[in-house]
Short mmCIF file of C-alpha atoms and ligand atoms in Angstrom, two decimals:
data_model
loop_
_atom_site.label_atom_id
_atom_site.label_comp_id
_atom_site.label_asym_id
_atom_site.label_seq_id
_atom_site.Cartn_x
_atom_site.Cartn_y
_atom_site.Cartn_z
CA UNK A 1 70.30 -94.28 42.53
CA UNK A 2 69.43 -90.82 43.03
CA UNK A 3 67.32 -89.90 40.51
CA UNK A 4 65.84 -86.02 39.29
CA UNK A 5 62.13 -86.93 39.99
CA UNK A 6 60.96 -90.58 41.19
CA UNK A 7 56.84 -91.06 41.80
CA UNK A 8 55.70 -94.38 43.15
CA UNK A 9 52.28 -95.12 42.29
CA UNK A 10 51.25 -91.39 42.15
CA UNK A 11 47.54 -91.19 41.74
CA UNK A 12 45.60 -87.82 42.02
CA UNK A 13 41.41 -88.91 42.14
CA UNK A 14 38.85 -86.03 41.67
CA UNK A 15 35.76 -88.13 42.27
CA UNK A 16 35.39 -90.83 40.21
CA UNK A 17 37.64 -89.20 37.53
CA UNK A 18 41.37 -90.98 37.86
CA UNK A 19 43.36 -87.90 36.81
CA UNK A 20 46.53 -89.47 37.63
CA UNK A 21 46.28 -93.21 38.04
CA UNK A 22 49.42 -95.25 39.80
CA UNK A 23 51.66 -93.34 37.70
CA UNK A 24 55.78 -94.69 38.55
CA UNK A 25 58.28 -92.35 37.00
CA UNK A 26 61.97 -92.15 36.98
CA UNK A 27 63.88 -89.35 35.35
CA UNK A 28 67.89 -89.24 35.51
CA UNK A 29 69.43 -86.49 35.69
CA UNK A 30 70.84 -84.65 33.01
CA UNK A 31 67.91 -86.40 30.73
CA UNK A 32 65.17 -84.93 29.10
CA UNK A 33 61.94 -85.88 29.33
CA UNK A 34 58.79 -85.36 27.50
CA UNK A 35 55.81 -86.23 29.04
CA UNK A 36 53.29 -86.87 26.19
CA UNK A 37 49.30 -87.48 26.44
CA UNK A 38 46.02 -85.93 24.70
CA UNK A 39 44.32 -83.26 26.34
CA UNK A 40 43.04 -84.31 29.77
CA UNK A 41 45.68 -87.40 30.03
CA UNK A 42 46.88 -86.24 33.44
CA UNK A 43 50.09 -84.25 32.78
CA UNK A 44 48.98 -81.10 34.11
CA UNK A 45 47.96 -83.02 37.44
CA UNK A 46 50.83 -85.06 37.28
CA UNK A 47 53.54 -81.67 37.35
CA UNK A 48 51.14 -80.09 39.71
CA UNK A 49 52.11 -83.10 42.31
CA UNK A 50 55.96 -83.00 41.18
CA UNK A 51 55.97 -79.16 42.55
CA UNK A 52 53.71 -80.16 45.53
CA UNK A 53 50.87 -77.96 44.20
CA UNK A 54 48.28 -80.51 44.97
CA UNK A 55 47.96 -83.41 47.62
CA UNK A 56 48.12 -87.24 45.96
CA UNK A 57 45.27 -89.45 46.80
CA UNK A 58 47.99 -92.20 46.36
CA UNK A 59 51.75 -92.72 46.39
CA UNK A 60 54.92 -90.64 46.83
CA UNK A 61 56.95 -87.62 44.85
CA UNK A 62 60.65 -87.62 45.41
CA UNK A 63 62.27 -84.52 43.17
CA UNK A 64 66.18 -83.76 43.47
CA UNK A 65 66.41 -87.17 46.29
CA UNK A 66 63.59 -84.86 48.46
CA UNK A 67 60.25 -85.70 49.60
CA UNK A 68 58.31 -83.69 47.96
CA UNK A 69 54.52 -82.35 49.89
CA UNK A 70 51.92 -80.00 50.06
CA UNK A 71 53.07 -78.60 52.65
CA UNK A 72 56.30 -77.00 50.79
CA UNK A 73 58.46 -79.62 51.10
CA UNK A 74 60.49 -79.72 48.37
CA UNK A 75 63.78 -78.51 46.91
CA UNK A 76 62.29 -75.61 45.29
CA UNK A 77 65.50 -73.45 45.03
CA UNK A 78 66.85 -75.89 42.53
CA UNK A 79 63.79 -76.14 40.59
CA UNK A 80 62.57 -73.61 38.22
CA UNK A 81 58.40 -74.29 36.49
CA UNK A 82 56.10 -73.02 34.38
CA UNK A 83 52.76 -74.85 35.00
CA UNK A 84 49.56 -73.68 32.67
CA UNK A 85 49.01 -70.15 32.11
CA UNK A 86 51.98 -68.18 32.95
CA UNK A 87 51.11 -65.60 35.83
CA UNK A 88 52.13 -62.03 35.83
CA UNK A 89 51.71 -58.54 37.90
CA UNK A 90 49.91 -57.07 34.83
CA UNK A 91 50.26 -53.68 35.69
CA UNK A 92 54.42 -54.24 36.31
CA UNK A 93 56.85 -54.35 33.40
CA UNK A 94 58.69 -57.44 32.16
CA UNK A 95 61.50 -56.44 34.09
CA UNK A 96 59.93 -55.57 37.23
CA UNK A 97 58.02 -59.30 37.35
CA UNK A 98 61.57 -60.44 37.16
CA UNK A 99 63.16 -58.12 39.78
CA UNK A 100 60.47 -59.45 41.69
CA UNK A 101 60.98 -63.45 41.27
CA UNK A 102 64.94 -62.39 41.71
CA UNK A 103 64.51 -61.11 45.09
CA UNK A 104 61.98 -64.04 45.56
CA UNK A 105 65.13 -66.74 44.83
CA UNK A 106 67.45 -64.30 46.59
CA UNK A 107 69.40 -64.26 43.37
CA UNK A 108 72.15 -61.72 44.86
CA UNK A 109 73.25 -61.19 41.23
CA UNK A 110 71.63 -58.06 39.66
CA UNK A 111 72.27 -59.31 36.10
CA UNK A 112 70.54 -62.16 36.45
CA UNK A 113 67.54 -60.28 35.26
CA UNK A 114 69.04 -58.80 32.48
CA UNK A 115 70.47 -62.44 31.57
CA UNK A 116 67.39 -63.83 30.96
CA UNK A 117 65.47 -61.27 29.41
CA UNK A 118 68.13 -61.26 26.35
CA UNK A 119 67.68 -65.08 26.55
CA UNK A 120 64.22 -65.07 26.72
CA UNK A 121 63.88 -62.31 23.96
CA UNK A 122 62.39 -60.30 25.62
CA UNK A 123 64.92 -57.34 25.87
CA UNK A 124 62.31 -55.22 23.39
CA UNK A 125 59.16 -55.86 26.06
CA UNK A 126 61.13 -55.32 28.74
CA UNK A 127 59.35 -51.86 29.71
CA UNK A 128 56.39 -53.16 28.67
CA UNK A 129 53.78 -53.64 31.25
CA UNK A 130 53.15 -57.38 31.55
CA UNK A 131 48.72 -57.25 31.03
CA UNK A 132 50.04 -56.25 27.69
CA UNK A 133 52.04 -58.76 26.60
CA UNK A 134 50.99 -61.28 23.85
CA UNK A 135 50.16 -64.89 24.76
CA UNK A 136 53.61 -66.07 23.41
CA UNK A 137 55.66 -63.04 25.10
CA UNK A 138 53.54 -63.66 28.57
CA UNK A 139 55.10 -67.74 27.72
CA UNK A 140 58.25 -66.25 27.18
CA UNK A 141 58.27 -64.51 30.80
CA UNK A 142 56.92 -67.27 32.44
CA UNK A 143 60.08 -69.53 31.01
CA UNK A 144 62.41 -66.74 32.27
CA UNK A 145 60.94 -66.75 35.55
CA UNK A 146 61.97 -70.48 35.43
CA UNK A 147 65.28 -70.20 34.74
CA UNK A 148 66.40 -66.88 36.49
CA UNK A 149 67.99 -69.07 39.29
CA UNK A 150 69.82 -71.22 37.00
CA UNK A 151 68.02 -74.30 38.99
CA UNK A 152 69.49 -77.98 38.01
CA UNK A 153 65.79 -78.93 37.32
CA UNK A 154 63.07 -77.37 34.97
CA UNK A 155 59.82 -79.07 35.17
CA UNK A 156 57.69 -77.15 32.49
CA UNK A 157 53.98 -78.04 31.72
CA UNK A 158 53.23 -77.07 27.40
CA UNK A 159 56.77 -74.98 27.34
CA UNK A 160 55.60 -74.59 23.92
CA UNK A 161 52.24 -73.12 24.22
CA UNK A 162 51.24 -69.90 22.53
CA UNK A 163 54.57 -69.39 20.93
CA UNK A 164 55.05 -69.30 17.13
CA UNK A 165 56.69 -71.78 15.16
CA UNK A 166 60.49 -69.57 15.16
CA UNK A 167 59.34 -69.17 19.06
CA UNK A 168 58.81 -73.17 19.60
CA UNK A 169 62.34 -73.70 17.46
CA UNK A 170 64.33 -71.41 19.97
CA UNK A 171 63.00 -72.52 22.58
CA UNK A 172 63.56 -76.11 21.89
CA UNK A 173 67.31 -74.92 21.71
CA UNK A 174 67.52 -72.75 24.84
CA UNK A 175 66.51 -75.94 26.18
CA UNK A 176 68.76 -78.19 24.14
CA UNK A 177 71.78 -76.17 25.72
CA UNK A 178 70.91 -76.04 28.96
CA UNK A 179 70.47 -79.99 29.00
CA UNK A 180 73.57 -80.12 27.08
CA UNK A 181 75.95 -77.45 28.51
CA UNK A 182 74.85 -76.81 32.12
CA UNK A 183 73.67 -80.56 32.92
CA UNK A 184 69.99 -79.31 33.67
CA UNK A 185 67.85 -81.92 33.59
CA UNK A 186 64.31 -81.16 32.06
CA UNK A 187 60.99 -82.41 32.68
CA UNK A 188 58.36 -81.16 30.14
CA UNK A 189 54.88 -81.93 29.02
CA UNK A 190 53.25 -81.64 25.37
CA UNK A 191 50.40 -82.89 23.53
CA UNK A 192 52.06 -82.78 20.39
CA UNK A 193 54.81 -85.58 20.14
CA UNK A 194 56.60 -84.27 17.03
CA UNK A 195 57.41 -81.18 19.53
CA UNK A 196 59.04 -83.59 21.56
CA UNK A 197 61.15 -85.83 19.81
CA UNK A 198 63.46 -83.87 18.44
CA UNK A 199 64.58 -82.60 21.90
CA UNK A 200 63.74 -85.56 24.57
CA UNK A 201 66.30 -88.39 25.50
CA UNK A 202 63.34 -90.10 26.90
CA UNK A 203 59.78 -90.15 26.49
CA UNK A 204 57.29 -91.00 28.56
CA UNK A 205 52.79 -91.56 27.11
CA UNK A 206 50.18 -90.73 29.61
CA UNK A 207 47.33 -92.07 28.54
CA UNK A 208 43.74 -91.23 30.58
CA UNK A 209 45.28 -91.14 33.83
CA UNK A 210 48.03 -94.03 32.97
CA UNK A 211 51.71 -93.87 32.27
CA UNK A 212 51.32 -96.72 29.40
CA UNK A 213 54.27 -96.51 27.25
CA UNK A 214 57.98 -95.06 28.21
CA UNK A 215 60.96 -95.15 26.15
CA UNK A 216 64.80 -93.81 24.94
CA UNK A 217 64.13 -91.06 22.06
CA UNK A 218 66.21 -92.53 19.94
CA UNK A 219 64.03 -95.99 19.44
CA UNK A 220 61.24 -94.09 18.37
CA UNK A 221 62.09 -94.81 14.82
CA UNK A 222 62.51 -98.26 14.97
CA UNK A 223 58.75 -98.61 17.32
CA UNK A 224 57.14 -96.91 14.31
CA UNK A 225 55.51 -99.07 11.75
CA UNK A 226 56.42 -99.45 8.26
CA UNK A 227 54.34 -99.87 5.22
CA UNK A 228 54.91 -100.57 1.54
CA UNK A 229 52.65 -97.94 -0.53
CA UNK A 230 52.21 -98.66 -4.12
CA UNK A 231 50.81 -96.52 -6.65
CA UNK A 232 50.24 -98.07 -10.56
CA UNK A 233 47.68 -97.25 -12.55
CA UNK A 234 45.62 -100.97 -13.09
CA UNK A 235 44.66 -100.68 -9.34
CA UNK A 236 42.40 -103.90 -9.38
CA UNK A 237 44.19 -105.81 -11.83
CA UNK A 238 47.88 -105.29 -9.78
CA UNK A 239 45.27 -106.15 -5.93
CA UNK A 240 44.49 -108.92 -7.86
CA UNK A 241 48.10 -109.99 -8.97
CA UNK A 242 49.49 -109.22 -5.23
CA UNK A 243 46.59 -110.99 -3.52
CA UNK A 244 47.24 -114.01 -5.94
CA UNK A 245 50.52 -114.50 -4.91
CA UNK A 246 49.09 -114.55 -0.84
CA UNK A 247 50.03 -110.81 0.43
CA UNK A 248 47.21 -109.09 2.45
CA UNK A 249 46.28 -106.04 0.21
CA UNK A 250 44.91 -102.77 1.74
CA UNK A 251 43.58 -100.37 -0.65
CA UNK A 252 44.32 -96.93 0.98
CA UNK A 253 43.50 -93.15 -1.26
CA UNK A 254 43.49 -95.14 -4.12
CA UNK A 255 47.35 -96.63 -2.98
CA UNK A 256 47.82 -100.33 -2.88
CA UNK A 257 49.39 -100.86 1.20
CA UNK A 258 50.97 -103.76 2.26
CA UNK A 259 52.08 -104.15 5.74
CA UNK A 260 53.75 -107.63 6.25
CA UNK A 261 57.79 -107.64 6.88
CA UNK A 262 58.24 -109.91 3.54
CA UNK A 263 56.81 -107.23 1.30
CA UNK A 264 58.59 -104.21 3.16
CA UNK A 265 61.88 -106.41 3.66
CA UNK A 266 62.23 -107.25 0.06
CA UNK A 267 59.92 -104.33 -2.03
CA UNK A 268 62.42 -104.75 -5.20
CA UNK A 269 60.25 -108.81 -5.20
CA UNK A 270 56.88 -106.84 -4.75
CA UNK A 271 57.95 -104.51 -8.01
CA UNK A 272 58.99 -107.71 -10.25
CA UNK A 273 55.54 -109.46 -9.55
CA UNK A 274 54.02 -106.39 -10.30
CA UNK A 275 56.21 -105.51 -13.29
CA UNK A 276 55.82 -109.49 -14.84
CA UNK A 277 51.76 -109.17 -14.15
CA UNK A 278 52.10 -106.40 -16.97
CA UNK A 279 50.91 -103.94 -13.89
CA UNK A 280 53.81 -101.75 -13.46
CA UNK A 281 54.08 -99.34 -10.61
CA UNK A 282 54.68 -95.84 -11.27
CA UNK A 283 55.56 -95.45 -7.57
CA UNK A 284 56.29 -98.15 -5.09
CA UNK A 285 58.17 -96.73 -1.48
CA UNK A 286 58.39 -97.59 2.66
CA UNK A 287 56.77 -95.52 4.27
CA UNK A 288 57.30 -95.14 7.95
CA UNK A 289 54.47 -94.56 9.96
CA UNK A 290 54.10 -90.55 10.96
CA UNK A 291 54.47 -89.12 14.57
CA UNK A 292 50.97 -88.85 14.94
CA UNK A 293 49.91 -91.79 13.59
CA UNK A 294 52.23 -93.70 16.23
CA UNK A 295 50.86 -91.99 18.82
CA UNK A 296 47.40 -92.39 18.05
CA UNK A 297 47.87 -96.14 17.85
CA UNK A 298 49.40 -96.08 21.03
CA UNK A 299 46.77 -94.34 22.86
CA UNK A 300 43.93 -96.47 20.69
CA UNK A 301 42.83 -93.43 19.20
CA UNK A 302 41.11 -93.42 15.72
CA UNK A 303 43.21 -91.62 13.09
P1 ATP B 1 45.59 -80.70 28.80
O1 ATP B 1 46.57 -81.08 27.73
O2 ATP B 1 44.23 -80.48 28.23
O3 ATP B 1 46.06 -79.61 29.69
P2 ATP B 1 46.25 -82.66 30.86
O4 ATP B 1 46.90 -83.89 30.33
O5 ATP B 1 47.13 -81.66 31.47
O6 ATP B 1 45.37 -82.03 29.72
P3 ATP B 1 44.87 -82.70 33.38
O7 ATP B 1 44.64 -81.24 33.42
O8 ATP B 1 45.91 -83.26 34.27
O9 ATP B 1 45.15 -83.16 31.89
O10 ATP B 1 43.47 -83.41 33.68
C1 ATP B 1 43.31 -84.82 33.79
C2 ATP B 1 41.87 -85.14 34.09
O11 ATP B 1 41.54 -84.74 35.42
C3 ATP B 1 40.86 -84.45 33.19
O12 ATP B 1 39.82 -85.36 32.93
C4 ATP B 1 40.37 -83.29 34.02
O13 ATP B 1 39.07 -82.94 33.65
C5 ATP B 1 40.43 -83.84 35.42
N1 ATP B 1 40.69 -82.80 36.44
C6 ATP B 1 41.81 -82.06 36.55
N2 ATP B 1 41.72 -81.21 37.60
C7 ATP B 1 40.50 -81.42 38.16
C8 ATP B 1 39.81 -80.86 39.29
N3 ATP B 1 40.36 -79.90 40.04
N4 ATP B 1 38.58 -81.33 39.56
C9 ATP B 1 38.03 -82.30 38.81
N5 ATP B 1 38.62 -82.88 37.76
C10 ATP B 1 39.84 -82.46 37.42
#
């Protein structure tokens, strides 16, 4: 199988810090991926050794069925990035970075600047010199310096980053449509999973150096936990009732929580005892477990 990226044990040590520790990925193509973890996790290190920016203490980086090394090895015309803070020629315009990373590619096409400026939005900076730009504009050129060669792969650290909420939306579709329309296969990092799940196929938790957790977008619903929240107004006489009658009560912002599957599996049960206790609930619902709070319990992190 001939997949977009493959890393076998990949491990990147800066002293005794394990950036990247023995981290195995496989991305097919066509998916796409988001590579989630805190700050520090290891995704910036781990895209830096997909692009052959850095040298791996340990293992091997195969992108597009290549080898990939330090050395340029690597199958860069059919990759487009955007690692960290986008780089510009400040004193050039918008355009003229882009003539520049056109000529760069060898993109004969002339348009193909043009093209992505209107699909970056950026056709009103386009004069503009780039030491000007704002940080979400400066994002904006770095994606269209990405995708100016129409590569098959886009392996994009915090795509996201400095844009504002209608900026993060459009991108997420520009991105959407090239997965869905051209076949490009993405690769991109975030620290904020609800950025993420809306767009990935697959997703993939770095955790302090460690790939820990990897799965299809769509199970994420069904990996979150689920929890019956009850609200009446006797708080200690309805514990009381429920704790009577063997459930494990939590008492959460003054909400009664229980967690067990024969509470959340049959709530209408919950509501009778509650109701025949002469504790009535004035709101009883399953909650599903937020984005954040999943990932946070995956990583071990206190919410
Ligand atoms: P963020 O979301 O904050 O960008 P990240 O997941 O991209 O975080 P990395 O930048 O890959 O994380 O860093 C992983 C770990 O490796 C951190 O603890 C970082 O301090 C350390 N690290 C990264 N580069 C170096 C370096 N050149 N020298 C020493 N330590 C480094």
């Amino acid at each position: 199988m001939n997949f977009a990226i493959e890393t076998q044990g990949l491990s990147k040590y800066y002293r005794q810090v394990r950036a990247v520790d023995a981290v195995s990925l496989r991305v097919h193509r066509g998916e796409i991926y988001g590579f989630i973890g805190l700050n520090g996790a290891g995704k910036t290190t781990t895209i830096r050794a997909l692009l052959g920016m850095i040298r791996p203490s340990a293992g091997s980086v195969q992108v597009l069925g290549q080898a990939v090394g330090p050395n340029g090895r690597g199958p860069w015309r059919r990759v487009g990035h955007l690692v960290e803070a986008p780089a510009a020629y400040p004193e050039l315009t918008v355009r003229e970075n882009l003539e520049i990373a056109r000529r760069l590619h060898d993109v004969p096409d002339k348009n193909a600047t043009l093209r992505v400026i209107e699909r970056l939005g950026l056709a009103a900076y386009a004069d503009r010199r780039a030491g000007v730009l704002s940080t979400g504009n400066l994002q904006r050129l770095g994606l269209a310096r990405a995708l100016l060669h129409e590569p098959e792969l886009l392996i994009l650290d915090e795509p996201a980053n400095g844009l504002d909420p209608a900026g993060v939306v459009e991108i997420r579709e520009l991105l959407a449509s090239l997965a869905h329309e051209k076949g490009v296969t993405v690769f991109m990092s975030s620290h904020i999973l609800t950025e993420v799940d809306r767009l990935a196929t697959r997703i993939g938790v770095i955790h302090k150096g460690r790939l820990i957790e990897e799965f299809d977008a769509e199970k994420l619903a069904t990996l979150r936990s689920h929890r019956l929240e009850i609200k009446v107004r006797q708080l200690a006489a309805a514990q009381n009732t429920l704790a009577q009658a063997g459930f494990a009560v939590k008492l959460n912002a003054s909400m009664l929580v229980l967690t067990e599957a024969r509470a959340i599996d049959a709530p209408e049960e919950v509501a009778a005892l509650l109701v025949n206790a002469g504790t009535p609930p004035s709101r009883l619902a399953v909650e599903q477990e937020d984005l954040e709070g999943y990932f946070l319990r995956l990583t071990g992190e206190k919410v």
